[in-house]
CSV table of N, CA and C in Angstrom, one decimal:
chain,number,residue,atom,x,y,z
A,19,UNK,N,-29.2,27.5,-10.1
A,19,UNK,CA,-28.0,26.6,-9.8
A,19,UNK,C,-28.1,26.2,-8.3
A,20,UNK,N,-27.8,25.0,-8.1
A,20,UNK,CA,-27.8,24.5,-6.7
A,20,UNK,C,-26.4,24.5,-6.2
A,21,UNK,N,-26.2,24.5,-4.9
A,21,UNK,CA,-24.9,24.4,-4.3
A,21,UNK,C,-24.5,23.0,-3.9
A,22,UNK,N,-25.0,22.1,-4.7
A,22,UNK,CA,-24.7,20.6,-4.4
A,22,UNK,C,-23.2,20.4,-4.5
A,23,UNK,N,-22.7,19.6,-3.6
A,23,UNK,CA,-21.3,19.2,-3.6
A,23,UNK,C,-21.2,17.8,-4.1
A,24,UNK,N,-20.3,17.6,-5.1
A,24,UNK,CA,-20.2,16.3,-5.7
A,24,UNK,C,-19.2,15.5,-5.0
A,25,UNK,N,-19.4,14.3,-4.8
A,25,UNK,CA,-18.5,13.4,-4.1
A,25,UNK,C,-17.9,12.5,-5.2
A,26,UNK,N,-16.6,12.8,-5.5
A,26,UNK,CA,-15.9,12.0,-6.5
A,26,UNK,C,-14.4,12.0,-6.2
A,27,UNK,N,-13.7,11.0,-6.7
A,27,UNK,CA,-12.3,10.8,-6.5
A,27,UNK,C,-11.6,11.7,-7.5
A,28,UNK,N,-10.5,12.4,-7.1
A,28,UNK,CA,-9.7,13.1,-8.1
A,28,UNK,C,-9.1,12.1,-9.0
A,29,UNK,N,-8.9,12.6,-10.2
A,29,UNK,CA,-8.3,11.7,-11.2
A,29,UNK,C,-7.0,12.3,-11.8
A,30,UNK,N,-6.2,11.4,-12.4
A,30,UNK,CA,-5.0,11.9,-13.0
A,30,UNK,C,-4.9,11.2,-14.4
A,31,UNK,N,-4.1,11.8,-15.3
A,31,UNK,CA,-3.8,11.1,-16.5
A,31,UNK,C,-2.6,10.2,-16.2
A,32,UNK,N,-2.9,8.9,-16.5
A,32,UNK,CA,-1.8,7.9,-16.2
A,32,UNK,C,-0.7,8.0,-17.3
A,33,UNK,N,0.5,8.0,-16.8
A,33,UNK,CA,1.7,8.0,-17.7
A,33,UNK,C,2.4,6.7,-17.5
A,34,UNK,N,2.6,5.9,-18.5
A,34,UNK,CA,3.3,4.7,-18.4
A,34,UNK,C,4.8,4.9,-18.5
A,35,UNK,N,5.6,4.3,-17.6
A,35,UNK,CA,7.0,4.4,-17.8
A,35,UNK,C,7.5,3.6,-19.0
A,36,UNK,N,8.5,4.1,-19.6
A,36,UNK,CA,9.1,3.5,-20.8
A,36,UNK,C,10.3,2.7,-20.4
A,37,UNK,N,10.7,1.6,-21.1
A,37,UNK,CA,11.8,0.8,-20.6
A,37,UNK,C,13.1,1.6,-20.5
A,38,UNK,N,13.7,1.6,-19.3
A,38,UNK,CA,14.9,2.3,-19.0
A,38,UNK,C,14.8,3.8,-19.0
A,39,UNK,N,13.6,4.3,-18.9
A,39,UNK,CA,13.4,5.8,-18.9
A,39,UNK,C,14.0,6.3,-17.6
A,40,UNK,N,14.6,7.5,-17.7
A,40,UNK,CA,15.1,8.2,-16.5
A,40,UNK,C,13.9,8.8,-15.7
A,41,UNK,N,14.1,8.9,-14.4
A,41,UNK,CA,13.1,9.5,-13.5
A,41,UNK,C,12.8,10.9,-13.9
A,42,UNK,N,13.9,11.6,-14.4
A,42,UNK,CA,13.7,13.0,-14.8
A,42,UNK,C,12.7,13.1,-16.0
A,43,UNK,N,12.9,12.3,-17.0
A,43,UNK,CA,12.1,12.3,-18.2
A,43,UNK,C,10.6,11.9,-17.8
A,44,UNK,N,10.5,10.9,-17.0
A,44,UNK,CA,9.2,10.4,-16.6
A,44,UNK,C,8.4,11.5,-15.9
A,45,UNK,N,9.1,12.1,-14.9
A,45,UNK,CA,8.4,13.2,-14.1
A,45,UNK,C,8.0,14.3,-15.0
A,46,UNK,N,8.8,14.7,-16.0
A,46,UNK,CA,8.4,15.8,-16.9
A,46,UNK,C,7.2,15.4,-17.7
A,47,UNK,N,7.1,14.2,-18.2
A,47,UNK,CA,6.0,13.7,-18.9
A,47,UNK,C,4.7,13.7,-18.1
A,48,UNK,N,4.9,13.2,-16.8
A,48,UNK,CA,3.8,13.1,-15.9
A,48,UNK,C,3.2,14.5,-15.6
A,49,UNK,N,4.1,15.4,-15.3
A,49,UNK,CA,3.7,16.8,-15.0
A,49,UNK,C,3.0,17.4,-16.2
A,50,UNK,N,3.5,17.3,-17.4
A,50,UNK,CA,2.8,17.9,-18.5
A,50,UNK,C,1.5,17.3,-18.8
A,51,UNK,N,1.4,15.9,-18.6
A,51,UNK,CA,0.1,15.2,-18.9
A,51,UNK,C,-1.0,15.7,-17.9
A,52,UNK,N,-0.5,16.1,-16.7
A,52,UNK,CA,-1.5,16.4,-15.6
A,52,UNK,C,-1.5,17.9,-15.3
A,53,UNK,N,-0.8,18.7,-16.1
A,53,UNK,CA,-0.7,20.2,-15.8
A,53,UNK,C,-0.3,20.5,-14.4
A,54,UNK,N,0.8,19.8,-14.0
A,54,UNK,CA,1.3,20.0,-12.7
A,54,UNK,C,2.8,20.5,-12.7
A,55,UNK,N,3.3,20.9,-11.6
A,55,UNK,CA,4.7,21.2,-11.5
A,55,UNK,C,5.3,20.2,-10.5
A,56,UNK,N,6.7,20.1,-10.5
A,56,UNK,CA,7.3,19.2,-9.6
A,56,UNK,C,7.0,19.6,-8.1
A,57,UNK,N,6.8,20.9,-7.9
A,57,UNK,CA,6.5,21.3,-6.5
A,57,UNK,C,5.1,20.7,-6.1
A,58,UNK,N,4.1,20.7,-7.1
A,58,UNK,CA,2.8,20.2,-6.8
A,58,UNK,C,2.8,18.7,-6.6
A,59,UNK,N,3.6,18.0,-7.4
A,59,UNK,CA,3.7,16.6,-7.2
A,59,UNK,C,4.3,16.2,-5.9
A,60,UNK,N,5.4,16.9,-5.5
A,60,UNK,CA,6.0,16.7,-4.2
A,60,UNK,C,5.1,17.0,-3.0
A,61,UNK,N,4.3,18.1,-3.2
A,61,UNK,CA,3.4,18.4,-2.1
A,61,UNK,C,2.3,17.4,-2.0
A,62,UNK,N,1.8,16.9,-3.2
A,62,UNK,CA,0.7,15.9,-3.2
A,62,UNK,C,1.2,14.6,-2.5
A,63,UNK,N,2.5,14.3,-2.8
A,63,UNK,CA,3.0,13.0,-2.3
A,63,UNK,C,3.5,13.2,-0.8
A,64,UNK,N,3.5,14.4,-0.4
A,64,UNK,CA,4.0,14.8,1.0
A,64,UNK,C,5.5,14.5,1.1
A,65,UNK,N,6.3,14.7,0.0
A,65,UNK,CA,7.7,14.5,0.1
A,65,UNK,C,8.5,15.8,-0.3
A,66,UNK,N,7.7,16.8,-0.5
A,66,UNK,CA,8.4,18.1,-0.7
A,66,UNK,C,9.2,18.3,-1.9
A,67,UNK,N,10.2,19.1,-1.8
A,67,UNK,CA,11.1,19.6,-2.9
A,67,UNK,C,12.0,18.5,-3.5
A,68,UNK,N,12.0,17.3,-2.8
A,68,UNK,CA,12.9,16.2,-3.3
A,68,UNK,C,12.5,15.9,-4.8
A,69,UNK,N,11.3,16.0,-5.2
A,69,UNK,CA,10.9,15.7,-6.6
A,69,UNK,C,11.6,16.6,-7.5
A,70,UNK,N,11.8,17.9,-7.2
A,70,UNK,CA,12.5,18.8,-8.1
A,70,UNK,C,14.0,18.4,-8.2
A,71,UNK,N,14.6,17.9,-7.1
A,71,UNK,CA,15.9,17.3,-7.2
A,71,UNK,C,16.0,16.1,-8.1
A,72,UNK,N,15.0,15.2,-8.0
A,72,UNK,CA,15.1,14.1,-8.9
A,72,UNK,C,14.9,14.4,-10.4
A,73,UNK,N,14.1,15.5,-10.6
A,73,UNK,CA,14.0,15.9,-12.0
A,73,UNK,C,15.3,16.4,-12.6
A,74,UNK,N,16.2,16.9,-11.7
A,74,UNK,CA,17.5,17.3,-12.1
A,74,UNK,C,18.6,16.2,-12.1
A,75,UNK,N,18.1,15.0,-11.8
A,75,UNK,CA,18.9,13.8,-11.6
A,75,UNK,C,19.9,13.9,-10.5
A,76,UNK,N,19.5,14.7,-9.5
A,76,UNK,CA,20.3,14.7,-8.2
A,76,UNK,C,19.7,13.7,-7.3
A,77,UNK,N,20.4,12.5,-7.3
A,77,UNK,CA,19.8,11.4,-6.5
A,77,UNK,C,20.7,11.0,-5.3
A,78,UNK,N,21.4,12.0,-4.8
A,78,UNK,CA,22.2,11.8,-3.6
A,78,UNK,C,21.7,12.8,-2.5
A,79,UNK,N,21.0,12.3,-1.5
A,79,UNK,CA,20.8,10.9,-1.1
A,79,UNK,C,19.8,10.2,-2.0
A,80,UNK,N,20.0,8.9,-2.1
A,80,UNK,CA,19.1,8.1,-3.0
A,80,UNK,C,17.7,8.1,-2.4
A,81,UNK,N,16.7,8.1,-3.2
A,81,UNK,CA,15.3,8.1,-2.7
A,81,UNK,C,15.1,6.9,-1.8
A,82,UNK,N,14.4,7.2,-0.7
A,82,UNK,CA,14.1,6.2,0.3
A,82,UNK,C,12.9,5.4,-0.2
A,83,UNK,N,12.7,4.2,0.4
A,83,UNK,CA,11.5,3.4,0.1
A,83,UNK,C,10.2,4.2,0.4
A,84,UNK,N,10.2,4.9,1.5
A,84,UNK,CA,9.0,5.7,1.9
A,84,UNK,C,8.7,6.8,0.8
A,85,UNK,N,9.8,7.5,0.4
A,85,UNK,CA,9.6,8.5,-0.7
A,85,UNK,C,9.0,7.9,-2.0
A,86,UNK,N,9.6,6.8,-2.3
A,86,UNK,CA,9.1,6.1,-3.6
A,86,UNK,C,7.7,5.6,-3.4
A,87,UNK,N,7.4,5.1,-2.3
A,87,UNK,CA,6.0,4.6,-2.1
A,87,UNK,C,5.0,5.8,-2.1
A,88,UNK,N,5.4,6.9,-1.6
A,88,UNK,CA,4.5,8.1,-1.6
A,88,UNK,C,4.4,8.6,-3.1
A,89,UNK,N,5.5,8.7,-3.8
A,89,UNK,CA,5.4,9.1,-5.2
A,89,UNK,C,4.6,8.1,-6.0
A,90,UNK,N,4.8,6.8,-5.8
A,90,UNK,CA,4.0,5.8,-6.5
A,90,UNK,C,2.5,6.0,-6.4
A,91,UNK,N,2.1,6.4,-5.2
A,91,UNK,CA,0.6,6.6,-5.0
A,91,UNK,C,0.1,7.8,-5.9
A,92,UNK,N,0.9,8.8,-6.0
A,92,UNK,CA,0.5,10.0,-6.7
A,92,UNK,C,0.5,9.7,-8.2
A,93,UNK,N,1.6,9.1,-8.7
A,93,UNK,CA,1.7,8.9,-10.2
A,93,UNK,C,1.1,7.6,-10.6
A,94,UNK,N,0.6,6.8,-9.7
A,94,UNK,CA,-0.1,5.6,-10.0
A,94,UNK,C,0.8,4.6,-10.8
A,95,UNK,N,2.1,4.5,-10.3
A,95,UNK,CA,3.0,3.6,-10.9
A,95,UNK,C,3.6,2.8,-9.8
A,96,UNK,N,3.8,1.5,-10.0
A,96,UNK,CA,4.4,0.6,-8.9
A,96,UNK,C,5.8,1.1,-8.5
A,97,UNK,N,6.1,0.9,-7.3
A,97,UNK,CA,7.5,1.2,-6.8
A,97,UNK,C,8.6,0.6,-7.6
A,98,UNK,N,8.4,-0.7,-7.9
A,98,UNK,CA,9.4,-1.4,-8.7
A,98,UNK,C,9.7,-0.7,-10.1
A,99,UNK,N,8.6,-0.2,-10.7
A,99,UNK,CA,8.8,0.6,-11.9
A,99,UNK,C,9.5,1.9,-11.7
A,100,UNK,N,9.3,2.5,-10.6
A,100,UNK,CA,10.0,3.8,-10.2
A,100,UNK,C,11.5,3.4,-10.0
A,101,UNK,N,11.8,2.3,-9.4
A,101,UNK,CA,13.2,1.9,-9.1
A,101,UNK,C,13.9,1.6,-10.5
A,102,UNK,N,13.2,1.2,-11.5
A,102,UNK,CA,13.8,0.9,-12.8
A,102,UNK,C,14.3,2.2,-13.5
A,103,UNK,N,13.7,3.4,-13.0
A,103,UNK,CA,14.1,4.7,-13.5
A,103,UNK,C,15.3,5.3,-12.8
A,104,UNK,N,15.8,4.6,-11.8
A,104,UNK,CA,16.9,5.0,-11.0
A,104,UNK,C,18.1,4.1,-11.3
A,105,UNK,N,19.3,4.6,-11.0
A,105,UNK,CA,20.5,3.7,-11.2
A,105,UNK,C,20.4,2.5,-10.2
A,106,UNK,N,20.9,1.4,-10.6
A,106,UNK,CA,21.0,0.2,-9.7
A,106,UNK,C,21.9,0.5,-8.6
A,107,UNK,N,21.7,-0.2,-7.5
A,107,UNK,CA,22.5,0.0,-6.3
A,107,UNK,C,24.0,-0.2,-6.7
A,108,UNK,N,24.8,0.7,-6.2
A,108,UNK,CA,26.3,0.6,-6.5
A,108,UNK,C,26.7,1.3,-7.8
A,109,UNK,N,25.8,1.7,-8.6
A,109,UNK,CA,26.1,2.4,-9.9
A,109,UNK,C,26.2,3.9,-9.6
A,110,UNK,N,27.3,4.4,-10.0
A,110,UNK,CA,27.5,5.9,-9.8
A,110,UNK,C,26.9,6.7,-11.0
A,111,UNK,N,26.2,7.7,-10.6
A,111,UNK,CA,25.6,8.6,-11.6
A,111,UNK,C,26.4,9.8,-11.9
A,112,UNK,N,26.3,10.4,-13.0
A,112,UNK,CA,26.8,11.7,-13.3
A,112,UNK,C,25.7,12.6,-13.9
A,113,UNK,N,25.1,13.4,-13.0
A,113,UNK,CA,23.9,14.2,-13.4
A,113,UNK,C,24.2,15.3,-14.4
A,114,UNK,N,25.5,15.7,-14.6
A,114,UNK,CA,25.8,16.7,-15.5
A,114,UNK,C,27.1,16.3,-16.2
A,115,UNK,N,27.3,16.6,-17.5
A,115,UNK,CA,26.2,17.1,-18.4
A,115,UNK,C,25.2,16.0,-18.7
A,116,UNK,N,24.0,16.4,-19.1
A,116,UNK,CA,23.0,15.5,-19.6
A,116,UNK,C,23.5,14.9,-20.9
A,117,UNK,N,23.3,13.5,-21.0
A,117,UNK,CA,23.8,12.8,-22.2
A,117,UNK,C,22.7,12.2,-23.0
A,118,UNK,N,23.0,12.0,-24.2
A,118,UNK,CA,21.9,11.5,-25.1
A,118,UNK,C,22.5,10.8,-26.3
A,119,UNK,N,21.8,9.7,-26.8
A,119,UNK,CA,22.2,9.1,-28.0
A,119,UNK,C,21.1,9.5,-29.0
A,120,UNK,N,21.5,10.3,-30.0
A,120,UNK,CA,20.5,10.8,-31.0
A,120,UNK,C,19.9,9.6,-31.8
A,121,UNK,N,20.6,8.5,-32.0
A,121,UNK,CA,20.1,7.4,-32.8
A,121,UNK,C,19.0,6.7,-32.0
A,122,UNK,N,19.2,6.5,-30.7
A,122,UNK,CA,18.2,5.9,-29.8
A,122,UNK,C,17.0,6.8,-29.7
A,123,UNK,N,17.2,8.1,-29.6
A,123,UNK,CA,16.1,9.0,-29.4
A,123,UNK,C,15.3,9.1,-30.7
A,124,UNK,N,16.0,8.9,-31.8
A,124,UNK,CA,15.2,8.9,-33.1
A,124,UNK,C,14.3,7.7,-33.2
A,125,UNK,N,14.7,6.6,-32.6
A,125,UNK,CA,13.9,5.4,-32.7
A,125,UNK,C,12.7,5.5,-31.7
A,126,UNK,N,13.0,5.8,-30.5
A,126,UNK,CA,11.9,6.0,-29.4
A,126,UNK,C,12.3,7.2,-28.6
A,127,UNK,N,11.6,8.3,-28.7
A,127,UNK,CA,12.0,9.6,-28.1
A,127,UNK,C,11.8,9.7,-26.5
A,128,UNK,N,12.9,9.2,-25.8
A,128,UNK,CA,12.9,9.5,-24.4
A,128,UNK,C,14.3,9.3,-23.8
A,129,UNK,N,14.6,9.9,-22.7
A,129,UNK,CA,15.9,9.9,-22.1
A,129,UNK,C,16.0,8.6,-21.3
A,130,UNK,N,17.1,7.9,-21.5
A,130,UNK,CA,17.4,6.6,-20.8
A,130,UNK,C,18.3,6.9,-19.6
A,131,UNK,N,18.0,6.3,-18.4
A,131,UNK,CA,18.8,6.5,-17.2
A,131,UNK,C,20.2,6.1,-17.4
A,132,UNK,N,20.4,5.0,-18.2
A,132,UNK,CA,21.8,4.5,-18.3
A,132,UNK,C,22.7,5.5,-19.0
A,133,UNK,N,22.2,6.4,-19.7
A,133,UNK,CA,23.1,7.4,-20.4
A,133,UNK,C,23.8,8.3,-19.3
A,134,UNK,N,23.3,8.3,-18.1
A,134,UNK,CA,23.9,9.2,-17.1
A,134,UNK,C,24.8,8.4,-16.1
A,135,UNK,N,24.9,7.1,-16.4
A,135,UNK,CA,25.9,6.3,-15.6
A,135,UNK,C,27.3,6.9,-15.8
A,136,UNK,N,28.0,7.1,-14.7
A,136,UNK,CA,29.3,7.7,-14.7
A,136,UNK,C,30.3,7.1,-15.8
A,137,UNK,N,30.3,5.8,-15.8
A,137,UNK,CA,31.2,5.1,-16.7
A,137,UNK,C,30.7,5.0,-18.2
A,138,UNK,N,29.5,5.4,-18.4
A,138,UNK,CA,28.8,5.2,-19.7
A,138,UNK,C,29.3,6.3,-20.7
A,139,UNK,N,30.0,6.0,-21.7
A,139,UNK,CA,30.5,7.0,-22.7
A,139,UNK,C,29.9,6.8,-24.1
A,140,UNK,N,29.3,5.5,-24.3
A,140,UNK,CA,28.8,5.2,-25.6
A,140,UNK,C,27.5,4.5,-25.5
A,141,UNK,N,26.8,4.5,-26.6
A,141,UNK,CA,25.5,3.8,-26.7
A,141,UNK,C,25.9,2.3,-27.1
A,142,UNK,N,25.5,1.4,-26.2
A,142,UNK,CA,25.8,0.0,-26.5
A,142,UNK,C,25.0,-0.5,-27.7
A,143,UNK,N,23.9,0.0,-28.0
A,143,UNK,CA,23.0,-0.4,-29.1
A,143,UNK,C,23.6,0.0,-30.4
A,144,UNK,N,24.0,1.3,-30.5
A,144,UNK,CA,24.5,1.8,-31.8
A,144,UNK,C,26.0,2.0,-31.9
A,145,UNK,N,26.7,1.7,-30.8
A,145,UNK,CA,28.2,1.9,-30.8
A,145,UNK,C,28.6,3.3,-31.2
A,146,UNK,N,27.8,4.3,-30.7
A,146,UNK,CA,28.1,5.7,-30.9
A,146,UNK,C,28.4,6.4,-29.6
A,147,UNK,N,29.3,7.4,-29.6
A,147,UNK,CA,29.6,8.1,-28.4
A,147,UNK,C,28.3,8.9,-28.0
A,148,UNK,N,28.1,9.0,-26.7
A,148,UNK,CA,26.9,9.8,-26.2
A,148,UNK,C,27.2,11.3,-26.4
A,149,UNK,N,26.2,12.0,-26.7
A,149,UNK,CA,26.4,13.5,-26.9
A,149,UNK,C,26.1,14.2,-25.6
A,150,UNK,N,26.8,15.3,-25.4
A,150,UNK,CA,26.6,16.1,-24.2
A,150,UNK,C,26.1,17.5,-24.5
A,151,UNK,N,26.1,17.8,-25.8
A,151,UNK,CA,25.6,19.1,-26.2
A,151,UNK,C,25.1,19.0,-27.7
A,152,UNK,N,24.4,20.0,-28.1
A,152,UNK,CA,23.9,20.1,-29.4
A,152,UNK,C,25.0,20.0,-30.4
A,153,UNK,N,24.9,19.2,-31.5
A,153,UNK,CA,25.9,19.1,-32.5
A,153,UNK,C,25.9,20.3,-33.4
A,154,UNK,N,24.9,21.2,-33.3
A,154,UNK,CA,24.9,22.3,-34.2
A,154,UNK,C,25.4,23.6,-33.5
A,155,UNK,N,24.8,23.9,-32.3
A,155,UNK,CA,25.1,25.2,-31.6
A,155,UNK,C,26.0,25.0,-30.4
A,156,UNK,N,26.2,23.7,-30.0
A,156,UNK,CA,27.0,23.3,-28.9
A,156,UNK,C,26.4,23.7,-27.5
A,157,UNK,N,25.1,24.0,-27.5
A,157,UNK,CA,24.5,24.3,-26.2
A,157,UNK,C,24.3,23.0,-25.4
A,158,UNK,N,24.6,23.0,-24.1
A,158,UNK,CA,24.4,21.8,-23.3
A,158,UNK,C,22.9,21.5,-23.3
A,159,UNK,N,22.6,20.2,-23.1
A,159,UNK,CA,21.2,19.7,-23.1
A,159,UNK,C,20.6,20.2,-21.8
A,160,UNK,N,19.3,20.5,-21.9
A,160,UNK,CA,18.5,20.8,-20.7
A,160,UNK,C,18.2,19.5,-20.0
A,161,UNK,N,17.7,19.6,-18.7
A,161,UNK,CA,17.4,18.3,-18.0
A,161,UNK,C,16.2,17.6,-18.8
A,162,UNK,N,16.2,16.3,-18.8
A,162,UNK,CA,15.2,15.6,-19.5
A,162,UNK,C,13.8,15.9,-19.2
A,163,UNK,N,13.5,16.3,-18.0
A,163,UNK,CA,12.1,16.7,-17.6
A,163,UNK,C,11.6,17.8,-18.4
A,164,UNK,N,12.5,18.6,-19.0
A,164,UNK,CA,12.2,19.8,-19.8
A,164,UNK,C,12.2,19.5,-21.3
A,165,UNK,N,12.4,18.2,-21.7
A,165,UNK,CA,12.4,17.9,-23.1
A,165,UNK,C,11.0,17.8,-23.7
A,166,UNK,N,10.4,18.9,-24.0
A,166,UNK,CA,9.0,19.0,-24.5
A,166,UNK,C,9.0,18.8,-26.0
A,167,UNK,N,9.9,19.4,-26.7
A,167,UNK,CA,9.8,19.4,-28.2
A,167,UNK,C,10.8,18.5,-28.9
A,168,UNK,N,11.5,17.7,-28.1
A,168,UNK,CA,12.5,16.8,-28.7
A,168,UNK,C,13.5,17.4,-29.6
A,169,UNK,N,14.0,18.6,-29.2
A,169,UNK,CA,15.0,19.3,-29.9
A,169,UNK,C,15.8,20.2,-29.0
A,170,UNK,N,16.9,20.7,-29.6
A,170,UNK,CA,17.7,21.7,-28.8
A,170,UNK,C,16.8,22.9,-28.6
A,171,UNK,N,16.8,23.4,-27.3
A,171,UNK,CA,16.0,24.5,-27.0
A,171,UNK,C,16.6,25.8,-27.5
A,172,UNK,N,17.8,25.8,-27.9
A,172,UNK,CA,18.5,27.0,-28.4
A,172,UNK,C,18.4,27.2,-29.9
A,173,UNK,N,18.7,26.1,-30.7
A,173,UNK,CA,18.7,26.2,-32.2
A,173,UNK,C,17.6,25.4,-32.9
A,174,UNK,N,16.9,24.6,-32.1
A,174,UNK,CA,15.8,23.8,-32.6
A,174,UNK,C,16.2,22.6,-33.5
A,175,UNK,N,17.5,22.2,-33.5
A,175,UNK,CA,17.9,21.0,-34.2
A,175,UNK,C,17.3,19.8,-33.4
A,176,UNK,N,16.6,18.9,-34.1
A,176,UNK,CA,16.0,17.7,-33.4
A,176,UNK,C,17.1,16.8,-32.9
A,177,UNK,N,16.8,16.2,-31.8
A,177,UNK,CA,17.7,15.2,-31.1
A,177,UNK,C,18.0,14.1,-32.1
A,178,UNK,N,17.0,13.6,-32.8
A,178,UNK,CA,17.2,12.5,-33.8
A,178,UNK,C,18.2,12.9,-34.9
A,179,UNK,N,18.2,14.1,-35.4
A,179,UNK,CA,19.1,14.5,-36.4
A,179,UNK,C,20.5,14.6,-35.9
A,180,UNK,N,20.7,14.8,-34.6
A,180,UNK,CA,22.1,14.9,-34.1
A,180,UNK,C,22.8,13.6,-34.2
A,181,UNK,N,22.1,12.5,-34.5
A,181,UNK,CA,22.8,11.1,-34.6
A,181,UNK,C,23.8,11.2,-35.8
A,182,UNK,N,23.5,12.0,-36.8
A,182,UNK,CA,24.4,12.0,-38.0
A,182,UNK,C,25.8,12.5,-37.6
A,183,UNK,N,25.9,13.2,-36.5
A,183,UNK,CA,27.2,13.7,-36.1
A,183,UNK,C,27.8,13.0,-34.9
A,184,UNK,N,27.2,12.0,-34.5
A,184,UNK,CA,27.7,11.2,-33.4
A,184,UNK,C,28.9,10.4,-33.9
A,185,UNK,N,29.9,10.3,-33.1
A,185,UNK,CA,31.1,9.6,-33.5
A,185,UNK,C,31.0,8.1,-33.2
A,186,UNK,N,31.4,7.2,-34.1
A,186,UNK,CA,31.4,5.8,-33.9
A,186,UNK,C,32.5,5.5,-32.8
A,187,UNK,N,32.1,4.6,-32.0
A,187,UNK,CA,33.0,4.2,-30.8
A,187,UNK,C,33.8,3.0,-31.1
């Protein structure tokens, strides 16, 4: 065996953002695809623990342009795409409880940032009230970054099946 050192660029698995996806859900997908933690992503981007705050949808203070540029380099996504995962300027967020439309999730499984807007109580697409807990066991939803199996982590009811118990608005 030789002690040859190979000269190559590190690589990552590219994760494409989904339309309206929340930063929390995106970061969770990116971390799983690359076997990383939020801490490692923050360290690599040289922005520290702020990434862990974003995963929890704690966006106050709002991410700076410099932070977004640093994250964009690590996740290989353009800054404008990262901005689409955040609330628009002037929009108030409510990071807790996590909200979800089971009908939307059943169609395309990911967390939408708009579900966390403070004034948002219903899904405009399905005219259903947003859920804040499992319709079976009433456990509050985990942060979207942790949605690995697309179901309640307590009783395993799928998010899509929860749509049957969503109230029409």
